[in-house]
mmCIF file of C-alpha atoms in Angstrom:
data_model
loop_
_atom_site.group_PDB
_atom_site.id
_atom_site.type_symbol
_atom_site.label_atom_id
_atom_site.label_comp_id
_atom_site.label_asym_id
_atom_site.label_seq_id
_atom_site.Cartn_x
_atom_site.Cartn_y
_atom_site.Cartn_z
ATOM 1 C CA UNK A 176 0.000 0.000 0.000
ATOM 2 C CA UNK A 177 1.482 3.430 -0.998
ATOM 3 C CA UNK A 178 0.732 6.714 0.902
ATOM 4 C CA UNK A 179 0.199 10.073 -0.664
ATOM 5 C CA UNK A 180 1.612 12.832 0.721
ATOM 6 C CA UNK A 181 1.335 16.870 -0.419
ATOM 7 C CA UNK A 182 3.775 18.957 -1.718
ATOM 8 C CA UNK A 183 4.147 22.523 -3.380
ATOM 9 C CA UNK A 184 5.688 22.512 -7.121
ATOM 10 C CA UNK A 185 6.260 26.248 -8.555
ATOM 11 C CA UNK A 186 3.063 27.351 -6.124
ATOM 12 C CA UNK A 187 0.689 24.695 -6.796
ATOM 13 C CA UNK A 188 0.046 22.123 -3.745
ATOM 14 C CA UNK A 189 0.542 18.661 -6.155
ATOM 15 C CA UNK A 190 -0.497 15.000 -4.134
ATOM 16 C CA UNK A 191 2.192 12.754 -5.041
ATOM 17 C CA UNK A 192 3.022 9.146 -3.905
ATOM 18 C CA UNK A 193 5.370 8.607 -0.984
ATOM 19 C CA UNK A 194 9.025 7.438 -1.462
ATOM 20 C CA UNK A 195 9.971 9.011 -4.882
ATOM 21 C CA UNK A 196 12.958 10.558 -5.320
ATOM 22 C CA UNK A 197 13.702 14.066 -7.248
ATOM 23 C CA UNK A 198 14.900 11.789 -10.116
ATOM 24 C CA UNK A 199 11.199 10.117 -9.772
ATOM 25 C CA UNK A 200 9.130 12.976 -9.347
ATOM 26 C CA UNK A 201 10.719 15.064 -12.131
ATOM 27 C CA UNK A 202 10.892 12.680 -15.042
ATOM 28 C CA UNK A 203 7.251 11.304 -14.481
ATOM 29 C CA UNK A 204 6.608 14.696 -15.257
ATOM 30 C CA UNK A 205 8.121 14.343 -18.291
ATOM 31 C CA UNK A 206 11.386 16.753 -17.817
ATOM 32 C CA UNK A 207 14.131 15.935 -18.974
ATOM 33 C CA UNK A 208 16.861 16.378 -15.828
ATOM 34 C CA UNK A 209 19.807 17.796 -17.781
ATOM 35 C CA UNK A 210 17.680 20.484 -18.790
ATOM 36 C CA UNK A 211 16.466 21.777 -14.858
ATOM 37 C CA UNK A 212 17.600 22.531 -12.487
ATOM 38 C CA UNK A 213 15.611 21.813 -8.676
ATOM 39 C CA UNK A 214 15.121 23.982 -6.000
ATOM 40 C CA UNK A 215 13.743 22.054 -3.063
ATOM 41 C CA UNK A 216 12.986 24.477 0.339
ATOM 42 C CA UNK A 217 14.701 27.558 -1.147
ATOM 43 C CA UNK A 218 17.787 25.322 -2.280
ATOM 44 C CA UNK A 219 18.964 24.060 -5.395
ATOM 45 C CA UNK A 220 19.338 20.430 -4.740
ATOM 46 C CA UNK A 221 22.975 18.875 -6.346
ATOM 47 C CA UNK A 222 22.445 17.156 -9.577
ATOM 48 C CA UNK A 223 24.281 13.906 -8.374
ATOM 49 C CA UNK A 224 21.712 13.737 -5.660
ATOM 50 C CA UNK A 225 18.905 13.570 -7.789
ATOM 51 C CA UNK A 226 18.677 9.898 -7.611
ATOM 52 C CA UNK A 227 18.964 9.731 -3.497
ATOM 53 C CA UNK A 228 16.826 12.688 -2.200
ATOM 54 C CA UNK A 229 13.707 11.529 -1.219
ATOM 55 C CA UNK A 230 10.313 14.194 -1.463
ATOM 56 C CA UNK A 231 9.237 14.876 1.932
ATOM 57 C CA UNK A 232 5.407 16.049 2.651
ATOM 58 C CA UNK A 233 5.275 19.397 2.999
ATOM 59 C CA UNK A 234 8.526 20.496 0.887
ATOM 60 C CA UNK A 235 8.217 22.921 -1.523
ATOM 61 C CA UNK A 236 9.896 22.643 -5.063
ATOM 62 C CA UNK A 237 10.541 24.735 -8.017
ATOM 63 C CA UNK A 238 11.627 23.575 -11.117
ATOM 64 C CA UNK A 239 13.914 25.857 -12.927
ATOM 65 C CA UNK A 240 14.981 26.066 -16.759
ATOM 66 C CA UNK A 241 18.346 26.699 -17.348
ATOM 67 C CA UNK A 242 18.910 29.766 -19.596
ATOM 68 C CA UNK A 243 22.443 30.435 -21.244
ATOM 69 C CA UNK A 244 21.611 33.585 -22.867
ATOM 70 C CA UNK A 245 23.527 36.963 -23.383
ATOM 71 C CA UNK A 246 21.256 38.676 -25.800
ATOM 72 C CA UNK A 247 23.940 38.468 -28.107
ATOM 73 C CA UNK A 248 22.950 37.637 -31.317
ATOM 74 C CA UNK B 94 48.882 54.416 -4.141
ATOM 75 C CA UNK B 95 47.020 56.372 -1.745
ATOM 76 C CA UNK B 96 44.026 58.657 -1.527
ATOM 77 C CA UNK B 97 46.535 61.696 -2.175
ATOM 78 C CA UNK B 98 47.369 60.189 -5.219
ATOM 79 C CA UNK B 99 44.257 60.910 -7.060
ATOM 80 C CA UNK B 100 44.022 63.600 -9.590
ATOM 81 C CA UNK B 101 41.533 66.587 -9.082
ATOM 82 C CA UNK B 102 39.181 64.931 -11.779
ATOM 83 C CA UNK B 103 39.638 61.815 -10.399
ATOM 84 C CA UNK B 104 38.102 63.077 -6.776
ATOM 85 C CA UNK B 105 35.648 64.856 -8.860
ATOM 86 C CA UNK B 106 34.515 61.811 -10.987
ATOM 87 C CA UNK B 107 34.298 59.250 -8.163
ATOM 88 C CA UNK B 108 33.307 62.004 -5.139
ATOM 89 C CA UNK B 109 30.017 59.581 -4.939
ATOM 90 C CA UNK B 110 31.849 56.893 -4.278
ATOM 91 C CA UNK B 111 34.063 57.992 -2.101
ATOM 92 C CA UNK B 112 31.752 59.447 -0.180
ATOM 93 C CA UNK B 113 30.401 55.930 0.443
ATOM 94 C CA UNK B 114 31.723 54.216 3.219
ATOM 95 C CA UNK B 115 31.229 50.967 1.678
ATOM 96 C CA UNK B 116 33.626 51.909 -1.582
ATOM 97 C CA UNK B 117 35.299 54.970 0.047
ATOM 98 C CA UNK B 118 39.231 55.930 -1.006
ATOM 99 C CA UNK B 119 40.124 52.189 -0.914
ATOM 100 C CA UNK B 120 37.322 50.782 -2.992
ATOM 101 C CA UNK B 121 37.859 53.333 -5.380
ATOM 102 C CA UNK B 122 41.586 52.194 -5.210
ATOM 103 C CA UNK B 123 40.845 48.835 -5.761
ATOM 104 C CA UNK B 124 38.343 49.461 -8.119
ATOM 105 C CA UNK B 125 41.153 51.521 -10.596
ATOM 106 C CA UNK B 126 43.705 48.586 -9.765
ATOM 107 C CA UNK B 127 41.126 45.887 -10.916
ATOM 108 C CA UNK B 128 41.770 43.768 -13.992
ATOM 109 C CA UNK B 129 37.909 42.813 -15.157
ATOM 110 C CA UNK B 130 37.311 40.441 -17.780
ATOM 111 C CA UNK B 131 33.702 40.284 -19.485
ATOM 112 C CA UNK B 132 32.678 37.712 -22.049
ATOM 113 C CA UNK B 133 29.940 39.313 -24.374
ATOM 114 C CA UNK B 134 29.488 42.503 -25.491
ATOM 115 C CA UNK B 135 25.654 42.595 -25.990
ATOM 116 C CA UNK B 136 22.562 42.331 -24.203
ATOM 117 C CA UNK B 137 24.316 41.729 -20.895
ATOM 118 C CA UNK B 138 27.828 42.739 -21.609
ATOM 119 C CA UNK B 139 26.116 46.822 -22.968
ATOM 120 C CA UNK B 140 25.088 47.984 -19.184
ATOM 121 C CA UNK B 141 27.669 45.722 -17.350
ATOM 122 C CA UNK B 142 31.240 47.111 -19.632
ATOM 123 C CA UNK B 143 29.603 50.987 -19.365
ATOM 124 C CA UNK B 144 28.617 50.729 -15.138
ATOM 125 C CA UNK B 145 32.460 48.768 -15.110
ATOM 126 C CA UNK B 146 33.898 51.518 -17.240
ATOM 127 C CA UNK B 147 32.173 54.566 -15.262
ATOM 128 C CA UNK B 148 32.746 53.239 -11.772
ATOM 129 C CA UNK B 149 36.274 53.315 -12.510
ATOM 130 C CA UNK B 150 37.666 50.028 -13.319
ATOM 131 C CA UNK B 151 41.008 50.505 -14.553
ATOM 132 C CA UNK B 152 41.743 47.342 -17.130
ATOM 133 C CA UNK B 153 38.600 46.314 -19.008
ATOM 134 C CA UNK B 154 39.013 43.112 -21.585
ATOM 135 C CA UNK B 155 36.518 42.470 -23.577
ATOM 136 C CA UNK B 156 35.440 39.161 -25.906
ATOM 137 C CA UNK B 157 33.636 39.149 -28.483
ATOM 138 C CA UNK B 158 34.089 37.953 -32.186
ATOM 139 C CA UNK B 159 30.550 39.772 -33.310
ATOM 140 C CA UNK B 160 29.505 42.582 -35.536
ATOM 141 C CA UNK B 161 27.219 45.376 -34.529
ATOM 142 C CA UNK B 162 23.747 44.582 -36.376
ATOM 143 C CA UNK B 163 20.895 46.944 -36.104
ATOM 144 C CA UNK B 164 18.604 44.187 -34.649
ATOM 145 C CA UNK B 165 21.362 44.932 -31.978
ATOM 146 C CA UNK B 166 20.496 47.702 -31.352
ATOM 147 C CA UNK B 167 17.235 47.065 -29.516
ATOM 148 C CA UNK B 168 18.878 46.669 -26.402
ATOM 149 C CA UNK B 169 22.739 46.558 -26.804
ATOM 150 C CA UNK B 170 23.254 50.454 -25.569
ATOM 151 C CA UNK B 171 26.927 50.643 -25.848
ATOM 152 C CA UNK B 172 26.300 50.457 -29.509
ATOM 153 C CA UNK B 173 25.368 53.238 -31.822
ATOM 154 C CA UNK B 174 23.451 53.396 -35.027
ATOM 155 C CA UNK B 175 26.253 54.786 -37.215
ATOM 156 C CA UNK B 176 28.442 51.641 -36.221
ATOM 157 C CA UNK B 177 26.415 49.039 -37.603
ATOM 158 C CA UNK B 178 28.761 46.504 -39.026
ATOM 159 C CA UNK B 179 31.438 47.298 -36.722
ATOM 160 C CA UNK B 180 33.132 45.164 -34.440
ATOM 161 C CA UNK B 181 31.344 45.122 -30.832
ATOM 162 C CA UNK B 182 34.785 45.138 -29.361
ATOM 163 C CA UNK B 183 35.761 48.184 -31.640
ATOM 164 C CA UNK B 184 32.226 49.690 -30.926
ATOM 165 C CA UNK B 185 32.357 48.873 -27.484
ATOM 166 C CA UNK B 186 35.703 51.052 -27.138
ATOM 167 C CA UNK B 187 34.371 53.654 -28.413
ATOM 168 C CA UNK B 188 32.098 54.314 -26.032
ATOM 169 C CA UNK B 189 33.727 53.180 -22.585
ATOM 170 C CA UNK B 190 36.731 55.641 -23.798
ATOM 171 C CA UNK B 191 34.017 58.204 -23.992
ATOM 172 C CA UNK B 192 32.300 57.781 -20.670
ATOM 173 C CA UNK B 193 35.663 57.050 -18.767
ATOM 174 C CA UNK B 194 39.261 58.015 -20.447
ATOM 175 C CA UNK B 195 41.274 56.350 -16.882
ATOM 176 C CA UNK B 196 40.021 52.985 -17.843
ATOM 177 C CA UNK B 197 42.155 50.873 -20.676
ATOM 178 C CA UNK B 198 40.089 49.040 -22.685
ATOM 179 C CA UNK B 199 42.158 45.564 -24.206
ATOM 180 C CA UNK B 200 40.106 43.864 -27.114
ATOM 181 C CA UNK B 201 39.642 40.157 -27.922
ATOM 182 C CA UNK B 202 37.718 39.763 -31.307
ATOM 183 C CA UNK B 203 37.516 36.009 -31.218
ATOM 184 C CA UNK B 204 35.729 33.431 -29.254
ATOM 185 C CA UNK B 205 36.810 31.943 -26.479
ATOM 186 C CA UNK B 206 38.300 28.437 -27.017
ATOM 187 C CA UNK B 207 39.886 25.441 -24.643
ATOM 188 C CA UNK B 208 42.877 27.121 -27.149
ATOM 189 C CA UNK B 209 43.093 30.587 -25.454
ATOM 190 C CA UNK B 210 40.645 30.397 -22.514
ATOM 191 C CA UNK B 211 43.609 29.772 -19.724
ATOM 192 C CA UNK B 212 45.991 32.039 -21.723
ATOM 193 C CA UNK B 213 43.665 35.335 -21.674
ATOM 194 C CA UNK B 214 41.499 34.887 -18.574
ATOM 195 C CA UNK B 215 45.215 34.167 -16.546
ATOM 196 C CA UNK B 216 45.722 37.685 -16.943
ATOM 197 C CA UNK B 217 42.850 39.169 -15.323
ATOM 198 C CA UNK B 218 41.563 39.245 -11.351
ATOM 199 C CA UNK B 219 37.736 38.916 -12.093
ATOM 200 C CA UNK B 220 35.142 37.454 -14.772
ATOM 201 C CA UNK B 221 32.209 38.713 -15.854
ATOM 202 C CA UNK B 222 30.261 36.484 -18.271
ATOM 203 C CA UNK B 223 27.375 37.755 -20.192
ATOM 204 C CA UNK B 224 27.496 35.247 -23.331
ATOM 205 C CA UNK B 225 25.426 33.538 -25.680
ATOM 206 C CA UNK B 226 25.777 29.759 -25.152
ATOM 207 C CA UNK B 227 26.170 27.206 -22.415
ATOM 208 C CA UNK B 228 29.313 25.901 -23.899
ATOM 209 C CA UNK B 229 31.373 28.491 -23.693
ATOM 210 C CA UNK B 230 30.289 29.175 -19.707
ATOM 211 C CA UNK B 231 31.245 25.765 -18.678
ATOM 212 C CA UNK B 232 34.436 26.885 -20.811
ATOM 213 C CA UNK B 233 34.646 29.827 -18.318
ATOM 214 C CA UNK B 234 33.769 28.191 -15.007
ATOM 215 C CA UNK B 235 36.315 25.466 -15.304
ATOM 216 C CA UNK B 236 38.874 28.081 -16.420
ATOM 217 C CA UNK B 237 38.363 30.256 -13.690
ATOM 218 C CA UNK B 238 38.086 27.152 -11.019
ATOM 219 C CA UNK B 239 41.279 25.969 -12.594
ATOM 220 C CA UNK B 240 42.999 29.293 -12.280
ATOM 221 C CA UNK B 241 41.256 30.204 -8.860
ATOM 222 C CA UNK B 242 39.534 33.714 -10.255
ATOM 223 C CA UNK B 243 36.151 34.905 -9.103
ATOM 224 C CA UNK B 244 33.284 34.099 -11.589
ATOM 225 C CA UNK B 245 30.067 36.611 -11.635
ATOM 226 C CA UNK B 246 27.452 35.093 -14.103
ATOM 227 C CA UNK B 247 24.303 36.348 -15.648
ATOM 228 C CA UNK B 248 21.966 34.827 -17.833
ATOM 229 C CA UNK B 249 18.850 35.880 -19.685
ATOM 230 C CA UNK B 250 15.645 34.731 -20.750
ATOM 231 C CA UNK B 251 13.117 36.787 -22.626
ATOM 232 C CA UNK B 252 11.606 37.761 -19.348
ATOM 233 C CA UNK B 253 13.635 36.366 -16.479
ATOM 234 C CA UNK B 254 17.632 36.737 -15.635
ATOM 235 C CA UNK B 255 19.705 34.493 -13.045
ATOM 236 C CA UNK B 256 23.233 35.832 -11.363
ATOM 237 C CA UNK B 257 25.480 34.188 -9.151
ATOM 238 C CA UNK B 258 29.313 34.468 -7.889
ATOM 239 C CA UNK B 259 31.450 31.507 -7.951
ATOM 240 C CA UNK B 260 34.425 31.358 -6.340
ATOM 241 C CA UNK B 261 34.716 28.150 -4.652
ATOM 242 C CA UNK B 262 38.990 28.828 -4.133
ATOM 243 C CA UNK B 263 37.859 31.306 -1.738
ATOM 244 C CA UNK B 264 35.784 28.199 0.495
ATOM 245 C CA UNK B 265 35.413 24.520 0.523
ATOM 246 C CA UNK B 266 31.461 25.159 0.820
ATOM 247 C CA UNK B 267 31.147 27.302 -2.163
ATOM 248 C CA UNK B 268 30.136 26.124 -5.670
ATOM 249 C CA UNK B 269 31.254 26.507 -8.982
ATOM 250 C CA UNK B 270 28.809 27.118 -12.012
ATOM 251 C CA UNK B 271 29.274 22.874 -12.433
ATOM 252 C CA UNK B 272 27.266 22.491 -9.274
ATOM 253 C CA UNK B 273 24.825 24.335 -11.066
ATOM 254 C CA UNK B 274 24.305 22.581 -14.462
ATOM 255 C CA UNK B 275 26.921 19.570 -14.672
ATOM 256 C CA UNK B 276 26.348 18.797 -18.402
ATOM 257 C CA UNK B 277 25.573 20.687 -21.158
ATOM 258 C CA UNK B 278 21.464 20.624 -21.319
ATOM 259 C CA UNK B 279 21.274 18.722 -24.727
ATOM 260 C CA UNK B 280 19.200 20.519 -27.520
ATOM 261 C CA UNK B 281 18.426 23.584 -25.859
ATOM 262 C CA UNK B 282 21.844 24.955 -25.362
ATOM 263 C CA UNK B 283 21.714 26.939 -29.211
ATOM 264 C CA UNK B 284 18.650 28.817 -28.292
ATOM 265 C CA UNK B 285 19.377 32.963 -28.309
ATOM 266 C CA UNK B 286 17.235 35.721 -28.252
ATOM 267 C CA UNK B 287 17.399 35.803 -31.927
ATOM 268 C CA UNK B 288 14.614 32.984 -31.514
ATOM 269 C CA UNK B 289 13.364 33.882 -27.813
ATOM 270 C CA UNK B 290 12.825 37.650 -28.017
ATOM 271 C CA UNK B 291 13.696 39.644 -25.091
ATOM 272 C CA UNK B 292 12.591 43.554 -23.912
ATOM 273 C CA UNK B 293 15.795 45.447 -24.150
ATOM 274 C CA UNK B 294 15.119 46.801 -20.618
ATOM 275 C CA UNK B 295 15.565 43.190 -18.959
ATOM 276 C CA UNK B 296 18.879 42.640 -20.410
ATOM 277 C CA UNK B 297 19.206 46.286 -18.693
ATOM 278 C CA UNK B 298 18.422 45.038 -15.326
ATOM 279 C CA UNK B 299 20.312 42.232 -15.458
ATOM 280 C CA UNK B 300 23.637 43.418 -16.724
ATOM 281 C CA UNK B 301 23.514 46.362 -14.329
ATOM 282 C CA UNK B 302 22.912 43.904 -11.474
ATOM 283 C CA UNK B 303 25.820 41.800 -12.768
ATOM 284 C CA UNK B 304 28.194 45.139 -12.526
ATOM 285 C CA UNK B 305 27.032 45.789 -9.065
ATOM 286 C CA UNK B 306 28.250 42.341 -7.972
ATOM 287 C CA UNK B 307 31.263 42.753 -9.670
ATOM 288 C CA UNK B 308 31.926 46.246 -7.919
ATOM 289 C CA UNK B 309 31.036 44.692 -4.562
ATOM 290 C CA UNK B 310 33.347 41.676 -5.385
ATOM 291 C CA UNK B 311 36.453 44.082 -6.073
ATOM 292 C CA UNK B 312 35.545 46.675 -3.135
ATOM 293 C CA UNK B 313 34.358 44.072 -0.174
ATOM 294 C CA UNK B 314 30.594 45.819 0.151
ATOM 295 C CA UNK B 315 28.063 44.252 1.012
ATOM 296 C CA UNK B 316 27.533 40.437 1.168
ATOM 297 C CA UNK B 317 29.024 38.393 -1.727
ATOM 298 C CA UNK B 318 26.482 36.299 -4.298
ATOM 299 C CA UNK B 319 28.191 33.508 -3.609
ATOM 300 C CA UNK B 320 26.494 30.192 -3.035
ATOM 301 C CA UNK B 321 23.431 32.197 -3.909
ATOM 302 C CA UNK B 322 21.088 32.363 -6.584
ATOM 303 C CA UNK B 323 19.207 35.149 -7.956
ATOM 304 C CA UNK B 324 15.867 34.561 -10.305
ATOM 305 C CA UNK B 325 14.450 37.815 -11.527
ATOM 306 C CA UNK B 326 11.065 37.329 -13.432
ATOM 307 C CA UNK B 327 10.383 40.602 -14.986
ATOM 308 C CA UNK B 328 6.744 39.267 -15.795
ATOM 309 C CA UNK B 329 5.819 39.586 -12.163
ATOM 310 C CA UNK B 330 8.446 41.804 -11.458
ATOM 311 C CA UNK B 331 9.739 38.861 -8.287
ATOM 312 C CA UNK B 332 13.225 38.242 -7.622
ATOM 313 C CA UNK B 333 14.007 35.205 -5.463
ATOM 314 C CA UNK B 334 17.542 34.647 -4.001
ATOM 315 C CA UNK B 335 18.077 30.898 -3.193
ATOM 316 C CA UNK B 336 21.201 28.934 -1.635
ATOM 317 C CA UNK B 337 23.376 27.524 -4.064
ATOM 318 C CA UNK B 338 25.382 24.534 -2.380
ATOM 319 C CA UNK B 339 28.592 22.924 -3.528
ATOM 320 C CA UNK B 340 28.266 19.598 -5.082
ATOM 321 C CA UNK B 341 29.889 17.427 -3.434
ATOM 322 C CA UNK B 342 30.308 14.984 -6.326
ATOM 323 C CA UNK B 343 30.984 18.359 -9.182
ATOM 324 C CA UNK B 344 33.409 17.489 -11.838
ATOM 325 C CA UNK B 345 35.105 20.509 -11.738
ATOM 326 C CA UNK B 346 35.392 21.606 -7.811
ATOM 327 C CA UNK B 347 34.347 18.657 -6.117
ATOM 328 C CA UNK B 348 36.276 17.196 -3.763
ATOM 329 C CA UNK B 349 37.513 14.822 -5.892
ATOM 330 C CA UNK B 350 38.996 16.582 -8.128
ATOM 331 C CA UNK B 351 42.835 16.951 -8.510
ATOM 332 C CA UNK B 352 44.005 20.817 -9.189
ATOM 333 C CA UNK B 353 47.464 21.918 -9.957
#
């Protein structure tokens, strides 16, 4: 049996199933995680613990996009 | 060099700094001693080289293998209409010799390659990067981790800008740009704002935020960027500042990670 528990993803309170990792969470959502970065409780979360940090109830994410841009061109 | 070594103009020129207690005689001193090198001269690089250039930073290098295009001109304000097919690091002269004659202005009109990246940032104390691509700032930040220089980064979107410091020689807790994005981020690393859009005014904010951490690097005001984050979203006009840890497993200032 599986437990859901509540977090907050870029302001919107989401019900997810317990035990999933950042890893989990982001690619069922169909991102793609060399293209994000994650903030997790005003923090962005190390890449190479995508796979080990496990969502908490309560914590509150934001996904971020990188951008590379200068305006150059 | 001391306070008493300043010309009358230069006392005149920087009285608002040194009035300042936070820049004072001795930021101003350190400011005119600094060696500031800035990657881009367009969106970003426009306010940052002209806020660098009037606040008195004495050796300004600037790269950039571009020509001035009037789609440029939208929001690149350190070029001018009649210099349209220019070089940006030509154009870009012209006008930080106009707003500031005490600063020397050295030009790089090529990219920035594995080639020459040591070789030409070596020589400076401080990097600002404004460019185009992803590439080339992993280029930077492993240059400047390799070499030990402070890093301040910007970034744009067509309505949101990031900045952050590295300088991770300066702590064992503080990250690099690595920590940040490990890996390039596959397809989207080619788009620009010749594709995005931007308002001209955003690149504005950002690039004059990017000087004022620069400034604050080179005088000691304030409290550094470092292991922080800044997202600006001009859309709803928020700014968030968020930690930025080390990685502990970062290929280019982790721990594991042998430096000469």
């Amino acid at each position: 049996m599986s437990f859901v528990i509540t977090i907050t993803v870029n302001g919107d309170e989401k019900r997810i199933s317990e035990g999933q990792t950042i890893a989990d969470y982001i690619i069922g959502l169909g991102f793609d995680p060399t293209k994000v970065a994650v903030e997790r409780n005003r923090e962005i979360a190390p890449k190479s613990t995508f796979n080990t940090q496990v969502l908490s109830a309560g914590d509150t994410l934001e996904i971020v996009h990188f951008i590379g841009g200068g305006n150059n061109a | 060099m001391s306070l008493l070594d300043f010309s009358d103009e230069q006392l005149e020129r920087y009285s608002r700094h040194l009035v300042l207690k936070e820049i004072g005689g001795a930021g101003q001193l350190a400011l005119l001693k600094s060696k500031v090198l800035v990657i881009g001269a367009g969106g970003l690089g426009s306010p940052l080289l002209m806020y660098l250039a009037a606040a008195g930073v004495g050796t300004i290098g600037i790269i950039d293998d571009d020509r001035v295009d009037i789609s440029n001109l939208q929001r690149q304000i350190i070029h001018t209409t009649d210099r349209i097919g220019a070089a940006k690091v030509d154009s870009a002269e012209i006008s930080l010799s106009a707003i500031n004659p005490d600063v020397r202005v050295v030009k790089y009109s090529d990219r920035l390659t594995a080639d020459n990246a040591a070789q030409i940032i070596a020589t400076y104390d401080l990097v600002a990067d404004g460019c185009d691509n992803f590439a080339t700032r992993l280029l930077v930040s492993d240059t400047c981790v390799a070499l030990g220089i402070t890093l301040v980064s910007a970034a744009l979107g067509p309505f949101e800008a990031h900045l952050a410091t590295f300088k991770p020689h300066k702590g064992d807790e503080l990250p690099c740009y690595r920590c940040y994005m490990p890996e390039l981020p596959g397809d989207d690393q080619n788009r620009t704002c010749a594709d995005t859009g931007i308002i001209g005014a955003v690149a504005g904010v950002a690039g004059s935020m990017q000087a004022l951490e620069v400034v604050k690097e080179i005088t000691g005001a304030g409290d550094s960027l470092a292991g922080k984050f800044l997202i600006f979203d001009a859309l709803s006009m928020r700014s968030r500042l968020i930690k930025l840890p080390k990685d502990p497993a970062c290929p280019s200032c982790g721990k594991s990670v042998g430096h000469v």
